[in-house]
């Protein structure tokens, strides 16, 4: 509710903000940088060295040879200082930008947690030991004739990210369990991807620096922090598996765009590229695998480029990325999707590297040579890694309990299989009609044999002989398009299926909720839990219910749980576990202060999101100077012949109901923005039989204004009413809303069982100036100030202050501060679910005024 339409003389009572003092931004920047002095100094050093040695192309070869590190630099030339000096150089301008951001974020994060002295030590130790251990491993590899070590002896590494990752890993011991897991999973997954798919010496040094950083942090680890609630081990497993699947999906892309390909999984990435190897590369590969010269002739045939082959190559990887997101949210369908794709990658890799040469001349693995043994190992890893990922996911299916809606998985399989069959038939039929458009002309048998190749990434077909090629745009579109169309269907279908989680409720859930409300009340906002759009969750005992709605993966409750106080802690904990199982972030929204101790026990942060204004009918009085506005409104209504009627929607005449609908429609049209929803009711909520209306009607039965009141129960009796819906005609008498609220309070004063009247919550509007708090509080206060011109939250609170109410803060509690941006977006969407693009423009224009 806003008061832009009900107040003409009391809009915004907040004093105008003072202009910020001159230089305050510089002082804030200085204070921020002084807390991260080493990180800022390192960033400045990187920038200075980058500008001095060349921003575009990076340092000259002589500088690289002097200050870069590697086997030849340290072992052969004796540049013992290079493991430390190499971290102050970057390869190019793009890497410089990433390094500056990494220095500020990663090193700044570490310095903020560990302090400057420990950060400097971690920086030096991880830089030196990461490179030293890697160089030692290379030395042993070269001495033993190991292929990778010999292949990279001439590479010189300059890498500022080595100490950044090492310091971040050390700092992970100084945060709570959630952040600790995120830092380690994300950090180690990143360095492992680079080692497995790129495999340059710098990648190895970076991985070893991260491991050394974990050891350094372990030596400095603070005393164990006790947190009474953590995300479940199921969530830990899902997060790890999602990271692994994401690594397998992103890794080939690293290989595609990486200049050097020395990693164990580089062959898997090479399979998904479309690069046609040169004749020299073909000859080298054929000799390496002991394949006859026939393979050279087959590989010399050029595969068709264009959008179709690109999509066929990349969409399987993108589908795997979608599966990774689904795994993190506990989706069973995502687990089977990841299993299927990884098994497919393993089979195709095995076919390409192991089975296909059998169809040529005699092919024998040469185990007697150490070099061939290493090649065999590398190719085996390319096959076994995706297969192992599939097996691990299969063994952990129990951690993915969220099923898709009934029939969605079957529908996906039918659509996928049907699309494959239809596209294959389409290719055969149209291809036969265009048989003269291929070179050489094709037969139906040729087309039939070629069908599987249309749906396989181009890289897997490099050793496959090309039987024919299209010769014009029409045949080319057919040749390249059927596979791309199929993978688009798979990709889109996977997204749709993953979004259709089956978390339903029984048919009797609404009646069970109303029974609990009648017995326990659920607080002054409890009646809002019955509104359409809410999902209902019950404890195993059935004595406590929680209403919530899921928006963008955030499960936002409608006020606090409805049930006995004895189940308060258990209900919140088990609801959080249910959300965790479904991959949601639980957020308890608009909970009252008497629930704060529950969330403190669980270790959840909370932030005030609004003020509830309360009246006590047994103490209601309008005497005194402070009540002059209220008395004037009542007298003005009496002079105009306007009376207040306490009624229900079902008791309204048809004419009165139509007038209320007209008043509401006029209000919406004037706003140019949609009605707020979620905890703010509209016309539909008026129709609930338990809701009461106080309407202002004149002698001609013309409705001037309407308010709705939601009941609060205890032991089957109504003990309070909460104001919800407020609308008035544009031409109604001034003060008509004050009149209706005052008349409601007068009526309730005659009923001693009514303990309170709540004028509801004014969101994002504190009653006593700025509140102390962290980033979350600052963000909410900023939103309140900027949204005021559009929705008038503070004006609404100022309007309610006329009634001299008691102020009761309401809070939002959540398990993890890192989710605050997502929570903010989810709340915005919950309140404005139907915001159109035109209304977004209107909203932004209002914010700028």
Coordinates of C-alpha atoms in Angstrom, one line a residue, residues 244-817:
X244 CA 33.2 -31.3 -11.3
X245 CA 30.6 -31.5 -14.1
X246 CA 31.1 -27.8 -14.8
X247 CA 34.9 -28.4 -15.0
X248 CA 34.3 -31.2 -17.6
X249 CA 32.1 -28.8 -19.6
X250 CA 34.3 -25.8 -19.5
X251 CA 37.6 -27.6 -19.8
X252 CA 37.3 -28.3 -23.6
X253 CA 36.6 -24.6 -24.1
X254 CA 39.9 -23.9 -22.3
X255 CA 41.6 -26.2 -24.7
X256 CA 40.0 -24.7 -27.8
X257 CA 41.1 -21.1 -26.9
X258 CA 44.4 -22.0 -25.2
X259 CA 47.5 -21.5 -27.3
X260 CA 49.3 -24.5 -25.8
X261 CA 47.7 -27.9 -25.2
X262 CA 49.8 -30.0 -22.8
X263 CA 47.2 -31.2 -20.3
X264 CA 46.1 -34.7 -19.7
X265 CA 42.6 -33.9 -20.9
X266 CA 43.7 -31.8 -23.9
X267 CA 42.6 -34.6 -26.3
X268 CA 39.0 -34.3 -25.1
X269 CA 39.1 -30.6 -25.9
X270 CA 40.7 -31.2 -29.3
X271 CA 37.8 -33.5 -30.2
X272 CA 35.3 -30.7 -29.8
X273 CA 37.2 -28.2 -32.0
X274 CA 36.7 -27.8 -35.7
X275 CA 40.3 -27.0 -36.6
X276 CA 41.4 -29.0 -39.6
X277 CA 45.0 -30.1 -38.9
X278 CA 47.7 -29.3 -41.3
X279 CA 49.3 -32.0 -43.4
X280 CA 52.3 -32.0 -41.0
X281 CA 50.1 -32.5 -38.0
X282 CA 48.3 -35.3 -39.8
X283 CA 51.6 -37.1 -40.6
X284 CA 52.9 -36.7 -37.0
X285 CA 49.6 -38.1 -35.6
X286 CA 49.5 -41.0 -38.0
X287 CA 53.1 -41.9 -37.2
X288 CA 52.5 -41.5 -33.5
X289 CA 49.6 -43.9 -33.5
X290 CA 51.2 -46.1 -36.1
X291 CA 48.4 -45.6 -38.6
X292 CA 48.9 -46.1 -42.3
X293 CA 49.1 -43.3 -44.9
X294 CA 45.4 -43.9 -45.6
X295 CA 44.6 -41.8 -42.6
X296 CA 46.4 -38.9 -44.1
X297 CA 44.2 -39.0 -47.2
X298 CA 41.1 -39.3 -45.1
X299 CA 42.0 -36.4 -42.8
X300 CA 42.9 -34.1 -45.7
X301 CA 39.2 -33.9 -46.6
X302 CA 37.9 -30.6 -45.3
X303 CA 34.9 -30.6 -43.0
X304 CA 32.2 -28.0 -43.6
X305 CA 32.4 -24.9 -41.4
X306 CA 29.6 -22.6 -40.5
X307 CA 27.0 -22.1 -37.7
X308 CA 25.7 -25.6 -37.9
X309 CA 28.9 -27.4 -37.0
X310 CA 29.7 -24.8 -34.3
X311 CA 26.3 -25.4 -32.6
X312 CA 26.7 -29.2 -32.8
X313 CA 30.1 -28.9 -31.2
X314 CA 29.2 -26.4 -28.5
X315 CA 25.6 -27.2 -27.5
X316 CA 26.5 -30.5 -25.8
X317 CA 28.9 -28.6 -23.6
X318 CA 26.3 -25.9 -22.9
X319 CA 23.8 -28.7 -22.0
X320 CA 26.4 -30.1 -19.6
X321 CA 26.7 -26.6 -18.0
X322 CA 22.9 -26.6 -17.6
X323 CA 23.1 -30.0 -16.0
X324 CA 25.8 -28.6 -13.6
X325 CA 23.4 -25.9 -12.4
X326 CA 20.7 -28.5 -12.0
X327 CA 23.0 -30.7 -9.9
X328 CA 23.7 -27.8 -7.6
X329 CA 19.9 -27.5 -7.0
X330 CA 19.4 -31.2 -6.3
X331 CA 17.6 -32.0 -9.6
X332 CA 17.4 -35.8 -10.3
X333 CA 16.9 -35.0 -14.0
X334 CA 20.1 -33.0 -14.1
X335 CA 22.0 -36.0 -12.6
X336 CA 20.7 -38.4 -15.4
X337 CA 21.4 -35.7 -18.0
X338 CA 25.0 -35.3 -16.8
X339 CA 25.4 -39.1 -16.7
X340 CA 24.2 -39.5 -20.3
X341 CA 26.3 -36.7 -21.7
X342 CA 29.5 -37.9 -20.0
X343 CA 29.0 -41.5 -21.0
X344 CA 28.5 -40.3 -24.6
X345 CA 31.7 -38.3 -24.4
X346 CA 33.5 -41.3 -23.1
X347 CA 32.2 -43.6 -25.8
X348 CA 32.9 -41.2 -28.6
X349 CA 36.4 -40.5 -27.2
X350 CA 37.1 -44.3 -27.0
X351 CA 35.8 -44.7 -30.6
X352 CA 38.0 -41.9 -31.9
X353 CA 41.2 -42.8 -30.1
X354 CA 40.9 -46.6 -29.7
X355 CA 38.4 -48.3 -31.9
X356 CA 38.6 -46.5 -35.3
X357 CA 42.2 -47.5 -36.2
X358 CA 41.0 -51.1 -36.1
X359 CA 39.1 -50.3 -39.3
X360 CA 42.3 -49.3 -41.1
X361 CA 45.4 -51.4 -41.3
X362 CA 46.9 -53.4 -38.5
X363 CA 47.1 -51.3 -35.3
X364 CA 49.1 -52.3 -32.2
X365 CA 49.7 -50.3 -29.1
X366 CA 53.5 -50.1 -28.5
X367 CA 53.7 -50.7 -24.8
X368 CA 57.4 -51.3 -24.9
X369 CA 58.2 -47.6 -25.5
X370 CA 57.8 -45.2 -22.6
X371 CA 56.6 -42.5 -24.9
X372 CA 53.8 -44.7 -26.3
X373 CA 52.9 -45.7 -22.8
X374 CA 52.4 -42.0 -21.9
X375 CA 50.3 -41.5 -25.0
X376 CA 48.2 -44.5 -24.1
X377 CA 47.8 -43.1 -20.6
X378 CA 46.8 -39.6 -21.8
X379 CA 44.2 -41.1 -24.2
X380 CA 42.9 -43.4 -21.6
X381 CA 42.4 -40.5 -19.2
X382 CA 40.5 -38.7 -21.9
X383 CA 38.1 -41.6 -22.0
X384 CA 38.1 -42.5 -18.3
X385 CA 37.6 -39.0 -16.8
X386 CA 34.1 -38.4 -18.3
X387 CA 33.2 -42.1 -17.6
X388 CA 34.4 -41.7 -14.0
X389 CA 32.3 -38.5 -13.6
X390 CA 29.2 -40.4 -14.8
X391 CA 29.9 -43.3 -12.4
X392 CA 30.4 -41.0 -9.4
X393 CA 27.1 -39.2 -10.2
X394 CA 25.4 -42.5 -10.6
X395 CA 26.7 -43.6 -7.2
X396 CA 25.4 -40.4 -5.6
X397 CA 21.9 -40.2 -7.0
X398 CA 20.4 -40.3 -3.5
X399 CA 21.7 -36.7 -3.1
X400 CA 19.5 -35.5 -5.9
X401 CA 15.9 -35.9 -4.5
X402 CA 14.1 -33.2 -6.5
X403 CA 12.1 -34.8 -9.2
X404 CA 10.6 -33.0 -12.2
X405 CA 6.9 -32.6 -12.4
X406 CA 5.0 -35.7 -13.3
X407 CA 5.5 -36.6 -16.9
X408 CA 8.2 -34.0 -17.7
X409 CA 11.0 -36.5 -17.9
X410 CA 9.0 -38.8 -20.1
X411 CA 8.0 -35.9 -22.2
X412 CA 11.6 -34.8 -22.6
X413 CA 12.6 -38.3 -23.7
X414 CA 9.8 -38.6 -26.1
X415 CA 10.5 -35.1 -27.6
X416 CA 14.2 -35.9 -27.8
X417 CA 13.8 -39.3 -29.4
X418 CA 11.0 -38.0 -31.7
X419 CA 13.1 -35.0 -32.8
X420 CA 16.0 -37.3 -33.6
X421 CA 13.8 -39.6 -35.6
X422 CA 12.0 -36.8 -37.3
X423 CA 15.2 -34.9 -38.2
X424 CA 16.8 -38.1 -39.5
X425 CA 13.8 -38.9 -41.6
X426 CA 13.8 -35.3 -42.8
X427 CA 17.5 -35.5 -43.8
X428 CA 16.9 -38.8 -45.7
X429 CA 13.8 -37.5 -47.5
X430 CA 15.0 -34.1 -48.5
X431 CA 18.5 -35.4 -49.1
X432 CA 17.1 -37.9 -51.6
X433 CA 15.3 -35.1 -53.3
X434 CA 18.5 -33.1 -53.4
X435 CA 20.7 -36.1 -54.3
X436 CA 22.2 -34.3 -57.3
X437 CA 23.2 -31.4 -55.1
X438 CA 26.0 -33.4 -53.4
X439 CA 29.3 -34.3 -54.8
X440 CA 29.5 -37.1 -55.7
X441 CA 25.8 -37.8 -56.2
X442 CA 24.4 -39.8 -53.3
X443 CA 22.2 -42.8 -53.0
X444 CA 19.7 -43.5 -50.2
X445 CA 22.2 -46.0 -48.7
X446 CA 24.8 -43.2 -48.6
X447 CA 22.5 -40.9 -46.8
X448 CA 21.4 -43.6 -44.3
X449 CA 25.1 -44.3 -43.5
X450 CA 25.7 -40.6 -43.0
X451 CA 22.8 -39.9 -40.6
X452 CA 24.7 -40.5 -37.3
X453 CA 27.5 -38.1 -38.4
X454 CA 25.0 -35.3 -38.7
X455 CA 24.4 -35.3 -34.9
X456 CA 28.0 -35.9 -33.7
X457 CA 30.4 -33.0 -32.9
X458 CA 32.7 -32.4 -35.9
X459 CA 35.8 -33.1 -33.9
X460 CA 34.8 -36.7 -33.3
X461 CA 34.7 -37.3 -37.1
X462 CA 38.3 -36.4 -38.0
X463 CA 39.3 -39.9 -38.8
X464 CA 36.1 -40.7 -40.5
X465 CA 36.2 -40.7 -44.3
X466 CA 34.0 -38.1 -45.9
X467 CA 31.8 -39.8 -48.5
X468 CA 30.2 -36.7 -50.0
X469 CA 29.8 -33.0 -49.5
X470 CA 27.1 -30.5 -50.3
X471 CA 27.6 -28.1 -53.3
X472 CA 25.1 -25.3 -52.8
X473 CA 23.4 -23.3 -50.0
X474 CA 20.3 -25.5 -49.9
X475 CA 22.1 -28.8 -49.5
X476 CA 24.6 -27.2 -47.1
X477 CA 21.7 -26.0 -44.9
X478 CA 20.3 -29.5 -44.8
X479 CA 23.7 -31.1 -44.2
X480 CA 24.6 -28.8 -41.3
X481 CA 21.2 -27.9 -40.0
X482 CA 19.6 -31.1 -38.8
X483 CA 22.3 -31.7 -36.1
X484 CA 22.1 -28.2 -34.9
X485 CA 18.3 -28.3 -34.7
X486 CA 18.5 -31.6 -32.7
X487 CA 20.9 -30.1 -30.1
X488 CA 18.8 -27.0 -29.8
X489 CA 15.8 -29.2 -28.9
X490 CA 17.9 -31.0 -26.3
X491 CA 19.3 -27.8 -24.8
X492 CA 16.0 -26.0 -24.5
X493 CA 14.2 -29.2 -23.3
X494 CA 16.8 -29.7 -20.6
X495 CA 16.2 -26.1 -19.3
X496 CA 12.5 -26.6 -19.3
X497 CA 12.6 -29.9 -17.5
X498 CA 15.0 -28.6 -14.9
X499 CA 12.7 -25.6 -14.2
X500 CA 9.8 -28.0 -13.5
X501 CA 10.7 -29.2 -10.0
X502 CA 7.9 -31.2 -8.4
X503 CA 7.4 -29.7 -5.0
X504 CA 3.6 -29.8 -4.5
X505 CA 1.2 -29.9 -1.6
X506 CA -1.8 -32.0 -0.8
X507 CA -5.3 -30.9 -1.6
X508 CA -6.2 -30.5 2.1
X509 CA -3.2 -28.2 2.8
X510 CA -5.2 -24.9 2.7
X511 CA -7.8 -26.2 5.2
X512 CA -5.1 -27.6 7.5
X513 CA -3.4 -24.2 7.4
X514 CA -6.6 -22.4 8.4
X515 CA -7.1 -24.8 11.3
X516 CA -3.6 -24.0 12.5
X517 CA -4.3 -20.2 12.1
X518 CA -7.4 -20.5 14.1
X519 CA -5.6 -22.3 16.9
X520 CA -2.2 -20.5 17.0
X521 CA -2.7 -17.3 15.1
X522 CA 0.6 -17.0 13.2
X523 CA 1.1 -13.4 14.2
X524 CA -0.5 -10.2 12.9
X525 CA 0.5 -11.1 9.3
X526 CA -0.6 -14.8 9.6
X527 CA -3.7 -14.4 7.4
X528 CA -1.5 -13.6 4.4
X529 CA -0.2 -17.1 4.4
X530 CA -3.6 -18.2 2.9
X531 CA -3.2 -16.1 -0.2
X532 CA -3.0 -17.5 -3.7
X533 CA 0.6 -18.0 -4.9
X534 CA 1.9 -19.4 -1.7
X535 CA 3.1 -22.9 -1.4
X536 CA 2.6 -24.7 2.0
X537 CA 5.0 -26.9 3.9
X538 CA 4.1 -28.8 7.1
X539 CA 6.3 -30.3 9.7
X540 CA 6.1 -34.1 10.1
X541 CA 3.9 -33.6 13.1
X542 CA 1.5 -31.5 11.0
X543 CA 1.3 -29.0 13.8
X544 CA 3.3 -26.2 12.1
X545 CA 2.9 -24.8 8.6
X546 CA 5.1 -22.4 6.7
X547 CA 3.9 -20.5 3.6
X548 CA 6.5 -19.6 1.0
X549 CA 7.0 -18.9 -2.6
X550 CA 10.0 -19.7 -4.7
X551 CA 11.4 -16.9 -6.9
X552 CA 14.7 -17.5 -8.8
X553 CA 15.8 -20.2 -6.4
X554 CA 15.0 -18.1 -3.3
X555 CA 12.3 -19.6 -1.0
X556 CA 10.7 -16.5 0.6
X557 CA 8.3 -17.2 3.5
X558 CA 5.2 -15.1 4.2
X559 CA 5.9 -14.0 7.8
X560 CA 6.8 -16.6 10.5
X561 CA 5.7 -20.2 10.9
X562 CA 2.1 -20.9 12.0
X563 CA 2.2 -23.4 14.9
X564 CA 3.0 -23.9 18.5
X565 CA 6.1 -22.1 19.9
X566 CA 7.5 -25.4 21.1
X567 CA 8.2 -26.3 17.4
X568 CA 9.7 -23.0 16.4
X569 CA 13.4 -24.0 16.2
X570 CA 12.6 -27.4 14.7
X571 CA 10.2 -26.0 12.1
X572 CA 12.7 -23.4 10.9
X573 CA 15.6 -26.0 10.8
X574 CA 13.6 -28.6 8.9
X575 CA 12.2 -26.1 6.5
X576 CA 15.7 -24.9 5.8
X577 CA 16.7 -28.5 5.2
X578 CA 13.8 -29.0 2.8
X579 CA 14.9 -25.9 0.9
X580 CA 18.5 -27.1 0.8
X581 CA 17.4 -30.4 -0.6
X582 CA 15.6 -28.6 -3.4
X583 CA 18.5 -26.2 -4.1
X584 CA 16.8 -23.1 -2.7
X585 CA 18.0 -20.5 -0.3
X586 CA 15.5 -20.1 2.6
X587 CA 14.5 -16.5 3.6
X588 CA 12.2 -15.8 6.5
X589 CA 10.6 -12.5 5.6
X590 CA 8.6 -10.1 7.8
X591 CA 9.2 -12.1 11.0
X592 CA 8.6 -10.3 14.3
X593 CA 11.1 -9.6 17.0
X594 CA 10.0 -12.5 19.2
X595 CA 11.5 -14.8 16.6
X596 CA 14.9 -13.3 16.7
X597 CA 16.2 -15.7 19.3
X598 CA 15.4 -18.6 17.0
X599 CA 17.6 -17.3 14.2
X600 CA 20.3 -16.3 16.6
X601 CA 20.5 -19.9 17.9
X602 CA 20.9 -21.0 14.3
X603 CA 23.6 -18.5 13.5
X604 CA 21.6 -16.8 10.8
X605 CA 22.1 -13.1 10.1
X606 CA 19.0 -10.9 10.0
X607 CA 18.2 -7.4 8.9
X608 CA 15.2 -5.1 9.7
X609 CA 13.0 -4.7 6.6
X610 CA 10.2 -2.5 7.9
X611 CA 8.1 -1.2 10.8
X612 CA 4.7 -2.5 11.9
X613 CA 2.5 0.1 13.4
X614 CA 0.2 -1.1 16.2
X615 CA -2.9 0.5 17.9
X616 CA -4.3 -0.7 21.2
X617 CA -8.1 -0.3 21.0
X618 CA -8.6 -0.5 24.8
X619 CA -6.5 2.7 25.0
X620 CA -7.9 4.4 22.0
X621 CA -8.6 8.1 22.3
X622 CA -8.5 11.2 20.0
X623 CA -8.2 13.8 22.7
X624 CA -5.2 16.1 22.7
X625 CA -3.3 18.3 20.2
X626 CA -1.6 15.4 18.5
X627 CA -5.0 14.0 17.4
X628 CA -6.2 17.2 15.7
X629 CA -5.8 15.8 12.1
X630 CA -7.8 12.7 13.1
X631 CA -10.6 14.7 14.7
X632 CA -10.8 17.0 11.7
X633 CA -11.1 14.0 9.4
X634 CA -14.0 12.6 11.4
X635 CA -15.8 15.9 11.6
X636 CA -15.3 16.5 7.9
X637 CA -16.9 13.1 7.1
X638 CA -19.8 13.9 9.4
X639 CA -20.5 17.2 7.7
X640 CA -20.4 15.5 4.2
X641 CA -22.8 12.8 5.3
X642 CA -20.3 10.0 4.9
X643 CA -20.7 7.0 7.3
X644 CA -18.5 4.0 8.0
X645 CA -19.8 0.5 7.5
X646 CA -18.2 -2.7 8.9
X647 CA -19.0 -5.5 6.5
X648 CA -17.7 -8.3 4.4
X649 CA -17.3 -8.6 0.6
X650 CA -20.0 -11.3 0.4
X651 CA -22.4 -8.9 2.2
X652 CA -21.9 -6.1 -0.3
X653 CA -24.5 -5.2 -2.8
X654 CA -23.7 -5.7 -6.4
X655 CA -23.5 -1.9 -6.8
X656 CA -21.0 -1.5 -3.9
X657 CA -18.8 -4.3 -5.1
X658 CA -18.7 -2.8 -8.6
X659 CA -17.8 0.6 -7.1
X660 CA -14.9 -0.9 -5.1
X661 CA -13.6 -2.6 -8.3
X662 CA -13.9 0.7 -10.2
X663 CA -12.0 2.5 -7.4
X664 CA -9.2 0.0 -7.5
X665 CA -9.0 0.0 -11.3
X666 CA -8.7 3.8 -11.3
X667 CA -5.9 3.7 -8.7
X668 CA -3.9 1.2 -10.8
X669 CA -4.4 3.2 -14.0
X670 CA -3.2 6.4 -12.3
X671 CA -0.1 4.8 -10.9
X672 CA 1.3 3.7 -14.4
X673 CA 2.8 0.8 -12.4
X674 CA 1.3 -2.5 -11.3
X675 CA 0.0 -3.1 -7.9
X676 CA 2.5 -4.5 -5.4
X677 CA 1.8 -8.1 -4.5
X678 CA 3.2 -10.8 -2.2
X679 CA 2.4 -9.3 1.3
X680 CA 0.1 -6.6 -0.1
X681 CA -3.4 -7.8 -1.0
X682 CA -5.7 -6.7 -3.9
X683 CA -9.3 -7.3 -4.9
X684 CA -9.0 -11.1 -4.9
X685 CA -8.0 -11.1 -1.2
X686 CA -11.1 -9.1 -0.3
X687 CA -13.3 -12.1 -1.2
X688 CA -12.0 -14.3 1.6
X689 CA -14.9 -14.9 4.0
X690 CA -12.8 -14.1 7.1
X691 CA -11.8 -10.7 5.8
X692 CA -13.7 -7.7 7.0
X693 CA -14.2 -4.3 5.2
X694 CA -14.6 -0.9 6.6
X695 CA -16.0 1.3 3.8
X696 CA -16.9 5.0 3.6
X697 CA -20.4 5.5 2.1
X698 CA -22.5 8.6 1.7
X699 CA -26.2 9.1 1.8
X700 CA -26.5 8.1 -1.9
X701 CA -24.7 4.8 -1.2
X702 CA -21.7 6.0 -3.2
X703 CA -18.5 4.4 -1.9
X704 CA -15.8 6.9 -1.2
X705 CA -13.1 4.6 0.1
X706 CA -12.5 1.1 1.3
X707 CA -10.1 -0.6 3.8
X708 CA -9.8 -4.4 4.4
X709 CA -8.9 -6.0 7.7
X710 CA -7.3 -9.5 8.2
X711 CA -8.1 -11.4 11.4
X712 CA -5.6 -12.8 13.9
X713 CA -6.8 -15.8 16.0
X714 CA -5.9 -17.4 19.2
X715 CA -7.6 -20.6 20.4
X716 CA -10.4 -20.0 17.9
X717 CA -11.1 -16.4 18.9
X718 CA -10.2 -13.2 17.0
X719 CA -7.7 -11.2 19.0
X720 CA -6.6 -8.6 16.4
X721 CA -7.1 -7.1 13.0
X722 CA -4.5 -6.1 10.4
X723 CA -5.0 -3.4 7.8
X724 CA -4.3 -4.5 4.3
X725 CA -6.3 -3.0 1.3
X726 CA -6.6 0.8 1.1
X727 CA -8.3 2.6 -1.8
X728 CA -10.2 5.9 -2.2
X729 CA -11.9 7.8 -5.0
X730 CA -9.8 10.6 -6.4
X731 CA -12.6 13.0 -5.7
X732 CA -13.5 11.8 -2.2
X733 CA -13.3 14.0 0.9
X734 CA -9.9 14.8 2.4
X735 CA -9.0 12.6 5.3
X736 CA -11.3 9.8 4.4
X737 CA -8.7 7.1 5.2
X738 CA -8.0 8.6 8.6
X739 CA -11.8 8.5 9.1
X740 CA -12.1 4.8 8.3
X741 CA -9.2 3.8 10.5
X742 CA -10.4 5.9 13.4
X743 CA -13.9 4.4 13.0
X744 CA -12.4 0.9 13.0
X745 CA -10.5 1.6 16.2
X746 CA -13.7 3.0 17.8
X747 CA -15.6 -0.1 16.9
X748 CA -12.9 -2.4 18.3
X749 CA -12.7 -0.4 21.6
X750 CA -16.1 -1.8 22.3
X751 CA -14.8 -5.4 22.0
X752 CA -12.4 -6.1 25.0
X753 CA -11.2 -9.4 23.4
X754 CA -9.5 -7.4 20.6
X755 CA -5.9 -6.8 21.8
X756 CA -4.5 -4.8 18.8
X757 CA -5.1 -3.2 15.5
X758 CA -2.2 -3.4 13.1
X759 CA -1.8 -0.8 10.4
X760 CA 0.5 -3.4 8.8
X761 CA 4.1 -2.9 7.8
X762 CA 5.7 0.0 6.0
X763 CA 8.6 -1.8 4.2
X764 CA 12.0 -0.2 3.8
X765 CA 11.0 2.7 6.1
X766 CA 12.6 3.1 9.5
X767 CA 10.6 5.0 12.1
X768 CA 13.7 6.5 13.9
X769 CA 16.2 7.4 11.3
X770 CA 19.1 5.4 9.9
X771 CA 19.7 2.0 11.6
X772 CA 23.1 0.6 12.5
X773 CA 24.1 -2.4 10.5
X774 CA 26.2 -3.8 7.8
X775 CA 26.0 -3.9 4.0
X776 CA 22.6 -5.5 4.0
X777 CA 21.1 -2.7 6.1
X778 CA 22.8 0.0 4.0
X779 CA 21.4 -1.6 0.9
X780 CA 17.9 -1.7 2.2
X781 CA 18.0 1.9 3.4
X782 CA 19.3 3.0 0.0
X783 CA 16.5 1.1 -1.7
X784 CA 14.0 2.7 0.6
X785 CA 15.2 6.2 -0.3
X786 CA 15.4 5.7 -4.0
X787 CA 12.0 3.9 -4.3
X788 CA 10.2 6.6 -2.2
X789 CA 9.3 8.8 -5.3
X790 CA 7.6 5.8 -6.9
X791 CA 5.9 3.8 -4.1
X792 CA 6.0 6.2 -1.1
X793 CA 7.1 3.7 1.7
X794 CA 8.2 6.5 4.0
X795 CA 5.1 8.6 3.2
X796 CA 3.0 5.6 4.2
X797 CA 4.8 5.4 7.5
X798 CA 4.4 9.1 8.0
X799 CA 0.6 8.7 7.4
X800 CA 0.4 6.0 10.0
X801 CA 2.3 8.0 12.5
X802 CA -0.8 10.3 12.8
X803 CA -2.4 7.6 14.9
X804 CA 0.4 7.7 17.5
X805 CA 1.0 3.9 17.2
X806 CA 3.5 1.6 18.8
X807 CA 6.3 0.7 16.4
X808 CA 7.3 -3.0 16.1
X809 CA 10.2 -3.8 13.8
X810 CA 10.0 -6.7 11.4
X811 CA 13.0 -8.6 10.1
X812 CA 14.3 -10.8 7.3
X813 CA 16.5 -13.8 8.3
X814 CA 18.6 -15.8 5.9
X815 CA 21.4 -18.4 6.2
X816 CA 24.0 -16.8 4.0
X817 CA 24.9 -13.1 3.3

